[in-house]
Coordinates of C-alpha atoms and ligand atoms in Angstrom, one line a residue:
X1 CA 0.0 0.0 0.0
X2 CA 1.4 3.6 -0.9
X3 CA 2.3 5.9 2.1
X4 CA 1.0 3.2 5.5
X5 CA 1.9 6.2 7.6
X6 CA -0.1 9.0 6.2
X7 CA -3.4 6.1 5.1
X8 CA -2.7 4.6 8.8
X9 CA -2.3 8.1 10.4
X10 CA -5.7 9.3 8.7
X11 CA -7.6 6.2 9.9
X12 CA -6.5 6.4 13.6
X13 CA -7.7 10.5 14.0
X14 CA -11.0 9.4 12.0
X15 CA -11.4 6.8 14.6
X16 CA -10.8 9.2 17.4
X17 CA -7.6 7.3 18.6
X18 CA -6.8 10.8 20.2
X19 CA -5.6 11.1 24.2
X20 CA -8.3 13.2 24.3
X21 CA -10.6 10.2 22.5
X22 CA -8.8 8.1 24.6
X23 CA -8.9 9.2 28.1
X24 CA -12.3 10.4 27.1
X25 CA -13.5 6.4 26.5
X26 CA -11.2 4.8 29.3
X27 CA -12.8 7.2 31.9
X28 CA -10.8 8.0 35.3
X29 CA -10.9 4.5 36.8
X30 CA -9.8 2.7 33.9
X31 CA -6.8 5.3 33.4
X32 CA -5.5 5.2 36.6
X33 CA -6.0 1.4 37.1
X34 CA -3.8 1.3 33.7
X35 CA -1.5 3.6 35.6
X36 CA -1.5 0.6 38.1
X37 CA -0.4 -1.7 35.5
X38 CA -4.2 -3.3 36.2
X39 CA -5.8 -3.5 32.3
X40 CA -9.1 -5.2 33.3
X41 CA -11.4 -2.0 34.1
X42 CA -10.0 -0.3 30.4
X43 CA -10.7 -4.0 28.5
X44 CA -14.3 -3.6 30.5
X45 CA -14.3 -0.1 29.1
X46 CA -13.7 -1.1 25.6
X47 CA -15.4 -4.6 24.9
X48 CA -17.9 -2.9 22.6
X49 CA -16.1 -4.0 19.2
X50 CA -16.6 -0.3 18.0
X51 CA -13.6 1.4 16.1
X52 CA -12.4 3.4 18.9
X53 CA -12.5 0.7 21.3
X54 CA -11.1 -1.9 19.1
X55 CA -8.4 0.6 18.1
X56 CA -7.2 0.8 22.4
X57 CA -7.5 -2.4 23.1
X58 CA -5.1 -3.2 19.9
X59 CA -2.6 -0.7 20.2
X60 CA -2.7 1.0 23.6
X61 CA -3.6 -2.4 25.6
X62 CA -1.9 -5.1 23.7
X63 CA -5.4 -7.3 24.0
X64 CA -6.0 -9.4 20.9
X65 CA -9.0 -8.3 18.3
X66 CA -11.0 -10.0 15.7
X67 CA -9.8 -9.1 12.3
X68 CA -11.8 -5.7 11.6
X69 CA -12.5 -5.1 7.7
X70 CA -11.8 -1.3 8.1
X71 CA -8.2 -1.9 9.2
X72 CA -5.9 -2.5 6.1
X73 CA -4.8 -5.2 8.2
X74 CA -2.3 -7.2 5.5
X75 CA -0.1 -4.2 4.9
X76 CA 0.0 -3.6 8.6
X77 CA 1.2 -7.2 8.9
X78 CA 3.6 -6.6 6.5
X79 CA 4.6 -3.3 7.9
X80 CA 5.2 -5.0 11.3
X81 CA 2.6 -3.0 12.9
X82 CA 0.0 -6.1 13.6
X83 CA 0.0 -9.8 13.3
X84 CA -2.7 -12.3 12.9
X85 CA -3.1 -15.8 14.7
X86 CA -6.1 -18.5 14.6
X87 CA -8.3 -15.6 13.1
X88 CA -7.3 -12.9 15.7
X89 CA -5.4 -9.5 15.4
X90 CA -2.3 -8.8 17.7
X91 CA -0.6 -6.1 17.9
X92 CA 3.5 -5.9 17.0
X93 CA 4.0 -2.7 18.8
X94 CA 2.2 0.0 20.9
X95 CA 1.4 2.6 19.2
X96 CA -0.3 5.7 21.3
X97 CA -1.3 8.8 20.6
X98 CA 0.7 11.6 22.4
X99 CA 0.2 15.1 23.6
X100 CA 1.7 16.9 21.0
X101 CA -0.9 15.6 18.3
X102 CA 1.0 12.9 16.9
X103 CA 1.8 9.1 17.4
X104 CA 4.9 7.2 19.4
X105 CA 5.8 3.8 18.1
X106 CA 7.6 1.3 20.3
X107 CA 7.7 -1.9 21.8
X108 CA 4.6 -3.6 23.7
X109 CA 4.5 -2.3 27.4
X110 CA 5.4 -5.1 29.9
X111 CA 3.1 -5.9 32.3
X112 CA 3.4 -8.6 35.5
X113 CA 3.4 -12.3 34.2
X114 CA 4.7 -10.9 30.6
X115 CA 7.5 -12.9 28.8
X116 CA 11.0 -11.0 29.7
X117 CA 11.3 -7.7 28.2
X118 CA 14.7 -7.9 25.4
X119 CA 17.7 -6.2 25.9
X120 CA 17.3 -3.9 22.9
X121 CA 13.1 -3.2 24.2
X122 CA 12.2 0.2 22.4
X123 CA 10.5 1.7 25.5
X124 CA 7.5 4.0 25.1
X125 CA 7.0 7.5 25.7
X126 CA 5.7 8.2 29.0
X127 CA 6.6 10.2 32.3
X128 CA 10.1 10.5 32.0
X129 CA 9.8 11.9 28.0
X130 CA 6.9 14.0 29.3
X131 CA 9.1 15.8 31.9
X132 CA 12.5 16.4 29.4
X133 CA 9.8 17.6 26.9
X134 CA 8.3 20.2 29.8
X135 CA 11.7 21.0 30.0
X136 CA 13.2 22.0 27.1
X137 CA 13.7 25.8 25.8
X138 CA 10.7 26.6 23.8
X139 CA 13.4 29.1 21.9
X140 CA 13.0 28.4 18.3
X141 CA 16.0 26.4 17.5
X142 CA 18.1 25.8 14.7
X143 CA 20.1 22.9 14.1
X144 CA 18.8 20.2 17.6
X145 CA 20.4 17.0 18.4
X146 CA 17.8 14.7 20.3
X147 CA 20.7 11.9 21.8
X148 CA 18.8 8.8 22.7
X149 CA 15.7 9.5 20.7
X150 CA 13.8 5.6 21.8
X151 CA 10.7 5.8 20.0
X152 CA 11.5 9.3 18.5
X153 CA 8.9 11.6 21.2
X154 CA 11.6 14.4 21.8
X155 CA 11.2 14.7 18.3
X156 CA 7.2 15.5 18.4
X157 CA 7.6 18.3 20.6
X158 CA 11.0 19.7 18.6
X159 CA 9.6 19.7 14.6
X160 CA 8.0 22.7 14.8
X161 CA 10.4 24.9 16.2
X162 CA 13.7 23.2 14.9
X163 CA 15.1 24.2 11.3
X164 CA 17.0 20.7 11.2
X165 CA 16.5 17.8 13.5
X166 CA 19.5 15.0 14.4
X167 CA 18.6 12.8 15.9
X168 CA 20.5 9.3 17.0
X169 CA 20.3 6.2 19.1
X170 CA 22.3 3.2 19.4
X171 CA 19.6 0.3 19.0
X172 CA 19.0 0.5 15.8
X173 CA 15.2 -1.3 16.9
X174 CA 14.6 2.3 18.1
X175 CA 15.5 4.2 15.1
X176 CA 13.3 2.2 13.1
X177 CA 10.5 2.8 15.7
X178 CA 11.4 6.6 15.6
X179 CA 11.3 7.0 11.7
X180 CA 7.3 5.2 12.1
X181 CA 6.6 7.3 15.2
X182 CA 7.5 10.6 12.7
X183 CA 6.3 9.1 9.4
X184 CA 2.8 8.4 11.8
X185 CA 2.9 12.3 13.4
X186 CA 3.2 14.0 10.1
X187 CA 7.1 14.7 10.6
X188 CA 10.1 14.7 7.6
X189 CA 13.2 15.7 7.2
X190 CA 14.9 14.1 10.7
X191 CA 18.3 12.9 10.4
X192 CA 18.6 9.4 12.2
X193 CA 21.7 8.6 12.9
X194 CA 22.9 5.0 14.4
X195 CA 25.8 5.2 17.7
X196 CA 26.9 5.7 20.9
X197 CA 26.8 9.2 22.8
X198 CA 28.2 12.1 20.7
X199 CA 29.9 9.2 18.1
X200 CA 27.9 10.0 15.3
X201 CA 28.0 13.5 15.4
X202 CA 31.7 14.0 15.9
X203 CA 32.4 17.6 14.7
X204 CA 29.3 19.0 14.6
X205 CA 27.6 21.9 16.5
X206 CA 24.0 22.2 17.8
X207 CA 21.8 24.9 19.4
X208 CA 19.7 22.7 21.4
X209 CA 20.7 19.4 22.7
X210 CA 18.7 17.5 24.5
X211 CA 18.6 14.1 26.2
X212 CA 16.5 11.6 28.2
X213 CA 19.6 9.5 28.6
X214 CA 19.8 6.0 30.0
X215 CA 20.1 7.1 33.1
X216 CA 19.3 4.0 35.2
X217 CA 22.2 3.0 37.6
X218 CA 22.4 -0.7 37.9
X219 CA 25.0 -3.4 38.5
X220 CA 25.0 -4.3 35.2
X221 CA 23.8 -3.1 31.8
X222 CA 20.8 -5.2 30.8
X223 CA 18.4 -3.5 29.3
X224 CA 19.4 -0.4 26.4
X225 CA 16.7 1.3 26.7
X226 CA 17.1 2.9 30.5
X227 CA 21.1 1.6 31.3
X228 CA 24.2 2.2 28.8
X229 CA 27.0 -0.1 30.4
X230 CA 28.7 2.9 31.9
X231 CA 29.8 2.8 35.4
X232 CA 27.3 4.0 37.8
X233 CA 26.3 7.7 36.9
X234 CA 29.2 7.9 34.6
X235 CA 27.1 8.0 31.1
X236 CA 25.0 11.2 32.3
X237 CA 28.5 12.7 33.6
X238 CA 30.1 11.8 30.7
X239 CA 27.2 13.5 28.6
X240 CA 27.5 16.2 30.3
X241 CA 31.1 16.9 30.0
X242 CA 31.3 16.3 26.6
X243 CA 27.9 18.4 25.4
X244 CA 29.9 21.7 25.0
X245 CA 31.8 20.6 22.6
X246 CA 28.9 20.1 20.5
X247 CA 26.9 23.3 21.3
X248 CA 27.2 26.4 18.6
X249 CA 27.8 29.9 20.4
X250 CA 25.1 30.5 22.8
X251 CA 23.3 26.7 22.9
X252 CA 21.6 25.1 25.2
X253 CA 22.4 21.3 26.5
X254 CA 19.3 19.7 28.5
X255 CA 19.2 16.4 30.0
X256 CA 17.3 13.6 32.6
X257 CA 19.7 12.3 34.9
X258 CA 20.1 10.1 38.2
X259 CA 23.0 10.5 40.4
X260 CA 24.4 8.4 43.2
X261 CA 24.0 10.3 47.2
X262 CA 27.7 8.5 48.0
X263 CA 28.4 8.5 51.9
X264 CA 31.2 11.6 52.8
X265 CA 30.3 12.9 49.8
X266 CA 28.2 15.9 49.1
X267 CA 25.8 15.2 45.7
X268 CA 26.0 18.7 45.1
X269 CA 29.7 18.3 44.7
X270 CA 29.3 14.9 42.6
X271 CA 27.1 16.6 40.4
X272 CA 28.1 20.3 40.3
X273 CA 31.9 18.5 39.5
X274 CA 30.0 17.5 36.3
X275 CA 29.9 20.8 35.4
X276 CA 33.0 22.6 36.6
X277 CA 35.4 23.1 33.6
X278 CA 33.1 22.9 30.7
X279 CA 32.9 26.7 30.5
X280 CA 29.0 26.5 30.1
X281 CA 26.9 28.3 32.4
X282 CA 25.1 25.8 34.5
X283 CA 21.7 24.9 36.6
X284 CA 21.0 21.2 38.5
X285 CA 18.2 20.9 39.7
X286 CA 17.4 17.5 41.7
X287 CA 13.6 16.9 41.8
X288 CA 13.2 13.9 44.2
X289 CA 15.7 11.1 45.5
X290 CA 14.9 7.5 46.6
X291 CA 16.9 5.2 49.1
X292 CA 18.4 2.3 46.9
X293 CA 15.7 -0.1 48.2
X294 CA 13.4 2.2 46.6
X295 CA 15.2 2.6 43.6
X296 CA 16.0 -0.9 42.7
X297 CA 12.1 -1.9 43.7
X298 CA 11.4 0.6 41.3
X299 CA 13.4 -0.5 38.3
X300 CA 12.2 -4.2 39.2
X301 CA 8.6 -3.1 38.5
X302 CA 9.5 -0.9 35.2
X303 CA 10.6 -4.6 33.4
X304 CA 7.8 -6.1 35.4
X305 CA 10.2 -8.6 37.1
X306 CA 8.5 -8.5 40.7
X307 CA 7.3 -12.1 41.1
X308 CA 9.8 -13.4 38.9
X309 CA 11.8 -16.5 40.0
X310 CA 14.8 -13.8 39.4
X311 CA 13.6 -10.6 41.3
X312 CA 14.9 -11.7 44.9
X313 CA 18.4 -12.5 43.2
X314 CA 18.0 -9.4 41.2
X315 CA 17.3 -7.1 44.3
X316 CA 19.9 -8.6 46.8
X317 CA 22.5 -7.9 43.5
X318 CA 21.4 -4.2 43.2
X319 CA 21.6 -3.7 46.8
X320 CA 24.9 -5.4 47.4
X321 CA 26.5 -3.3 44.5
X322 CA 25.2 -0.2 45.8
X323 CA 26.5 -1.0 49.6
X324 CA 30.1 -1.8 48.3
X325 CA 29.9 1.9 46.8
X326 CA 28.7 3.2 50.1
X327 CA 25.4 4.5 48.2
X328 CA 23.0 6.2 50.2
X329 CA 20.4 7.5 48.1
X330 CA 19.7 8.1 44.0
X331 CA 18.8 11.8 43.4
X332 CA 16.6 12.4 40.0
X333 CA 16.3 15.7 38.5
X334 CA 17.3 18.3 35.5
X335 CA 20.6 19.5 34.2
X336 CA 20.9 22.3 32.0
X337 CA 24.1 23.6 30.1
X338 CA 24.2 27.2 28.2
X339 CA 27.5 28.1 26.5
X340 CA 26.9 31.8 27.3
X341 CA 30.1 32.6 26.2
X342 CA 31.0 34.4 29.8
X343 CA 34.9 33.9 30.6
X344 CA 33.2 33.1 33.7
X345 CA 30.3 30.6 34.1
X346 CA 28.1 30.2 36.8
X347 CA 26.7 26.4 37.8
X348 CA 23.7 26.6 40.4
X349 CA 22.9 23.4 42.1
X350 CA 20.0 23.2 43.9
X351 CA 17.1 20.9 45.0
X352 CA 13.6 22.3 44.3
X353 CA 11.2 19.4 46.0
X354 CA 8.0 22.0 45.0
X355 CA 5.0 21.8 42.3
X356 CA 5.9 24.5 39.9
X357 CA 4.8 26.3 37.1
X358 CA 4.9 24.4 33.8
X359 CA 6.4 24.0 31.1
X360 CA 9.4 25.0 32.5
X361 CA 10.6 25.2 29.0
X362 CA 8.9 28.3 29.0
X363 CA 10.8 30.3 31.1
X364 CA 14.3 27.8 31.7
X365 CA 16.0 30.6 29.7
X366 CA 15.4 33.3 31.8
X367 CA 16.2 31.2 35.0
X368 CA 19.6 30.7 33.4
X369 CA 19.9 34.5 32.3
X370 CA 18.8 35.4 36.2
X371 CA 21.9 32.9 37.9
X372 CA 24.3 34.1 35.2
X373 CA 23.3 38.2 35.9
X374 CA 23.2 38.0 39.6
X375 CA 26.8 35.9 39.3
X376 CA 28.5 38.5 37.2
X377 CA 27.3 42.0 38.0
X378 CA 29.2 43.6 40.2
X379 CA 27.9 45.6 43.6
X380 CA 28.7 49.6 41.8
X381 CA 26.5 47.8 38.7
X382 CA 24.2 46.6 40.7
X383 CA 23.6 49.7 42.6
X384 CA 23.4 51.5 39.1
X385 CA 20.7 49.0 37.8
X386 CA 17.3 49.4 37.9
X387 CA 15.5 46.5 39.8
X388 CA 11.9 45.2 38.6
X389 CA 10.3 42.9 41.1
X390 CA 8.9 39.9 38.9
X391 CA 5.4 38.9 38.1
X392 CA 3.5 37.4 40.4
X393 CA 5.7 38.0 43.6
X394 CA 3.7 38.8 46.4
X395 CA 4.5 39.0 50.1
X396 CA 3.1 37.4 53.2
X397 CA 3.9 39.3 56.6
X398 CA 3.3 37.2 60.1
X399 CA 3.8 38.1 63.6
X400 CA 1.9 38.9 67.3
X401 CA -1.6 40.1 66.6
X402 CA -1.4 43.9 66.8
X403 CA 2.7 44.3 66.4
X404 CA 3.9 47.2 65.1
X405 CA 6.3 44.9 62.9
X406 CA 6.0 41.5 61.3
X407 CA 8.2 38.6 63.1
X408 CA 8.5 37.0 59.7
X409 CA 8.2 38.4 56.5
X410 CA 8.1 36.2 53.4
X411 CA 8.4 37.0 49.5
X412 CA 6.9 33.7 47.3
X413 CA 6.8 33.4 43.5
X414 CA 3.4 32.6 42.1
X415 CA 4.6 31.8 38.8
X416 CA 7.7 29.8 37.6
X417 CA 9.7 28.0 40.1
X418 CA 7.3 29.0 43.0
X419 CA 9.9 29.7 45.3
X420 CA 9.7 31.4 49.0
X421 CA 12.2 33.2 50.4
X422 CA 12.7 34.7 54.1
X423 CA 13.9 38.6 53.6
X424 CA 14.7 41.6 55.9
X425 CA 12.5 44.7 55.6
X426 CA 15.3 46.6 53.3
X427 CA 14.6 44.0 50.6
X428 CA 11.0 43.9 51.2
X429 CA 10.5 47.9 50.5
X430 CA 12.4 47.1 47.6
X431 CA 9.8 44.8 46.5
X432 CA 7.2 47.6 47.1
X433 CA 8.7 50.2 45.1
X434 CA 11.7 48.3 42.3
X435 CA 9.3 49.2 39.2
X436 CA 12.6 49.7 37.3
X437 CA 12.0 53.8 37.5
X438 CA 15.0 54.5 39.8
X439 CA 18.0 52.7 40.1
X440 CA 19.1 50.8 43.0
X441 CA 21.6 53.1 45.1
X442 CA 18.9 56.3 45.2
X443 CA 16.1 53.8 46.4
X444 CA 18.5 52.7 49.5
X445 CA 19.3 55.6 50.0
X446 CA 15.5 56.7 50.3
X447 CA 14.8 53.6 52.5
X448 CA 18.0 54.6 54.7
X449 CA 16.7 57.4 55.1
X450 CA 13.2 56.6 56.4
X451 CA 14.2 53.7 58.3
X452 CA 16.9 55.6 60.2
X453 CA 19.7 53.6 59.4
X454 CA 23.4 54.4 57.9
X455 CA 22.9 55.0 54.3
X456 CA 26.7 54.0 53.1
X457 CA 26.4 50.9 55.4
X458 CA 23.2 49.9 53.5
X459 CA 25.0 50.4 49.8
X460 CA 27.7 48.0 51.1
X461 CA 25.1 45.5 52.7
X462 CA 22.4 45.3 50.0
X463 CA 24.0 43.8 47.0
X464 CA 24.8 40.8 48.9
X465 CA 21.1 40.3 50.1
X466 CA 19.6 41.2 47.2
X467 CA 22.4 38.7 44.8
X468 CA 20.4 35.6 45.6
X469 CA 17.1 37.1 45.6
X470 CA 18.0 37.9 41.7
X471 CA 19.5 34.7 41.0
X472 CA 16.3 33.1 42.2
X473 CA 14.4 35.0 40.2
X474 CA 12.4 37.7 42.5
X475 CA 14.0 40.8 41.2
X476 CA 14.9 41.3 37.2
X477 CA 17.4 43.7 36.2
X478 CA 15.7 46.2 34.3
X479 CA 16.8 46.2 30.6
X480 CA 14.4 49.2 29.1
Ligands
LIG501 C1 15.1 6.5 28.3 S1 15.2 6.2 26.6 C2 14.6 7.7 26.0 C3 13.8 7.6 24.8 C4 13.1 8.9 24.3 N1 14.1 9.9 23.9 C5 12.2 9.5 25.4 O1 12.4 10.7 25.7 O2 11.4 8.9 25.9 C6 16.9 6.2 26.4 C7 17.4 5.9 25.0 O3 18.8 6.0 24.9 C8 19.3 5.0 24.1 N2 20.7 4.7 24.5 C9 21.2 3.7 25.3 N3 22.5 3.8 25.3 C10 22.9 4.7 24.5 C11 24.2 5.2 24.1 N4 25.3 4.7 24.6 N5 24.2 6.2 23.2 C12 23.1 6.7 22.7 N6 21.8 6.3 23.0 C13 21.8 5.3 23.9 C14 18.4 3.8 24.3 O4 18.4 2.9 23.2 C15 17.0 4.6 24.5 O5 16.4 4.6 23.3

């Protein structure tokens, strides 16, 4: 049949086979039962034989179907999307609609009781590609590099505001799931490119690089799509410190990763060691961190190996490797890189454990731009800016019931990162009048004067309070 993916693609929006049609026809129970591994609610939900519901169990729940005869299902067979036994359809590969529009081809999901998942499994888009994707610099970008692109997602949420898309992987399973994921979602043009880490790129430059590595730390290297072989953490450091090489003046590296919490050791150093000498500008963020119990559990489940004759051997090996490296703990979280081209760089290391605003991909540009301008002005241009407290600040005061001044008084970011921060009155009148009219020095002076204190002694103390509360994105510097 000429052009599957565009005949196939047109078939599975007719049907509906949308997330919206989707979530719509699974209902709430269904999709969180699914999110419990648990498929019998979602076959209840879709025993109807109808299109749509023929079209989830197929591709989305991997449940057998009779043969429908408005499925071209021999060319489908022959395209390795479907495959027919005693009378009944089966799928070859999940195939699910994702929230860009499109379609992400990969393996079958594994569920408990499944037949061992291979070692080249093409996983699926799902949480993990969902948060990189949230991520990522909604800049338009020019030439991207998506490393690791599995089933081709990053991809999805890239086409339309990349002029030229690399992208590579080194199971060549998954690039042939990527080109059918793109071919599926209406996307052309992307360069797939076969290899290990930066190997098939050698010499080039990028302005956006982006990775959801396989960043899974294991004893041992068994399954491609979540652990590379490396040694502990070292693929994820390794990315890191070789990404600069490959971004163009002023680009942007962003990456998934897991680190090791190592006893004696501060993870801050571990990962902000990454970081030190590649000249980029820098920002870590960890998100959450498990205990290694936790994390190997975890892991366990993802290949749906609990109950398995091999999980108690598999768990007691994971553990046993992590105690002979004195691991405490597995931190997840973000790492960006921007080649800002400062002679001196800035990494900010941080844990942010709170719901923020999202996609962070929205404003990750000016979070960077904020840690690089609070690192690199210096207190005379700092007291010559003009300060503009950002949108959305707003300030909570508390203290005694009828005292004259608040015990406490708290600045906290509605939008963005949501942060809260304790300050001192001197930086919260500046949050009350920095409209970026006047510049710094004649506003302290102002306050020094009504507040009765020494107003050289202010000039010399301010810049240091007021550093962080730019790097953390409370105050701008204003640039009209
Ligand atoms: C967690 S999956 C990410 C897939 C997809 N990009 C996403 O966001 O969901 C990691 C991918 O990295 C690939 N990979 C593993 N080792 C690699 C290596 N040494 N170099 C490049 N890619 C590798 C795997 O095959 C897999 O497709």
């Amino acid at each position: 049949m000429r052009d599957l993916p565009a005949r196939l693609r047109e078939l599975l929006l007719e049907t509906g086979y949308t997330l919206d049609g989707v979530r719509e026809r699974l209902g709430t129970v269904a999709a969180t039962a699914l999110a419990r591994e648990e498929t019998t609610p979602a076959l209840r939900a879709t025993r109807d034989g109808d299109p749509l519901g023929t079209l989830i169990r197929l591709w989305w729940l991997g449940a057998p179907v009779e043969a429908p005869d408005w499925l071209p299902v021999d060319p489908l067979v022959e395209a390795g999307l479907l495959a027919v036994q005693d009378g009944l359809v089966s799928a070859k590969v999940h195939l699910q609609p994702w929230e860009t529009g499109g379609y992400v081809v990969s393996d079958r999901k594994v569920r408990p009781g499944d037949p061992a998942l291979r070692e080249d499994h093409v996983v699926g888009a799902g949480g993990a590609s969902a948060n990189l994707a949230q991520l990522v610099s909604r800049r338009p970008a020019g030439r991207v590099l998506d490393l690791g692109t599995g089933c081709g997602v990053q991809v999805l949420h890239l086409a339309e505001r990349a002029r030229e898309i690399v992208a590579t992987d080194v199971n060549r399973r998954a690039l042939r799931m990527a080109r059918l994921s793109w071919a599926l979602s209406g996307i052309d043009g992307v360069d797939a490119r076969q290899g290990s880490l930066f190997e098939p790129v050698e010499g080039e430059r990028f302005d956006l690089v982006v990775s959801n590595p396989p960043f899974v730390i294991s004893p041992r290297g068994r399954f491609t799509y979540r652990e590379s072989g490396f040694e502990a953490d070292g693929f994820c450091r390794d990315l890191v410190r070789l990404a600069p090489r490959f971004l163009s003046q002023g680009g942007t590296c962003q990456l998934l990763a897991n680190w090791l919490h190592v006893e004696g050791e501060d993870w801050r150093d571990r990962v902000g060691g990454w970081l030190a000498g590649t000249g980029c500008d820098g920002w870590v963020v960890q998100r959450d961190v498990q205990d290694p119990a936790e994390y190997a559990e975890l892991w366990l489940r993802d290949a749906a190996e609990q109950g398995t004759p091999r999980y108690r051997e598999l768990y007691d090996d994971w553990l046993g490797w992590f105690e002979a490296m004195k691991v405490t703990g597995i931190g997840f979280g973000w790492i960006t890189l921007h080649d800002s081209g400062s002679l001196d760089p800035v990494v900010r290391v941080e844990e942010l454990g709170q719901r923020v605003e999202l996609p962070v991909g929205g404003y990750v540009d000016e979070v960077l731009a904020s840690v690089g301008v609070a690192h690199r002005l210096t207190d005379e241009e700092l007291l010559g800016a003009r300060l503009v407290l950002a949108e959305g600040v707003v300030e909570e005061r508390t203290g005694p019931p009828g005292a004259e001044d608040p015990s406490r008084i708290v600045l906290r970011q509605t939008r963005g990162l949501c942060r809260t921060v304790r300050v001192g009155t001197v930086e919260a009148a500046l949050a009350g009048v920095c409209d970026g009219d006047y510049p710094l020095g004649p506003l302290l002076a102002a306050i020094a004067e009504l507040t009765d204190q020494d107003a050289s002694d202010l000039r010399v103390r301010a810049p240091e309070a007021l550093r962080p509360l730019i790097a953390e994105g409370f105050f701008h510097i204003s640039t009209a």
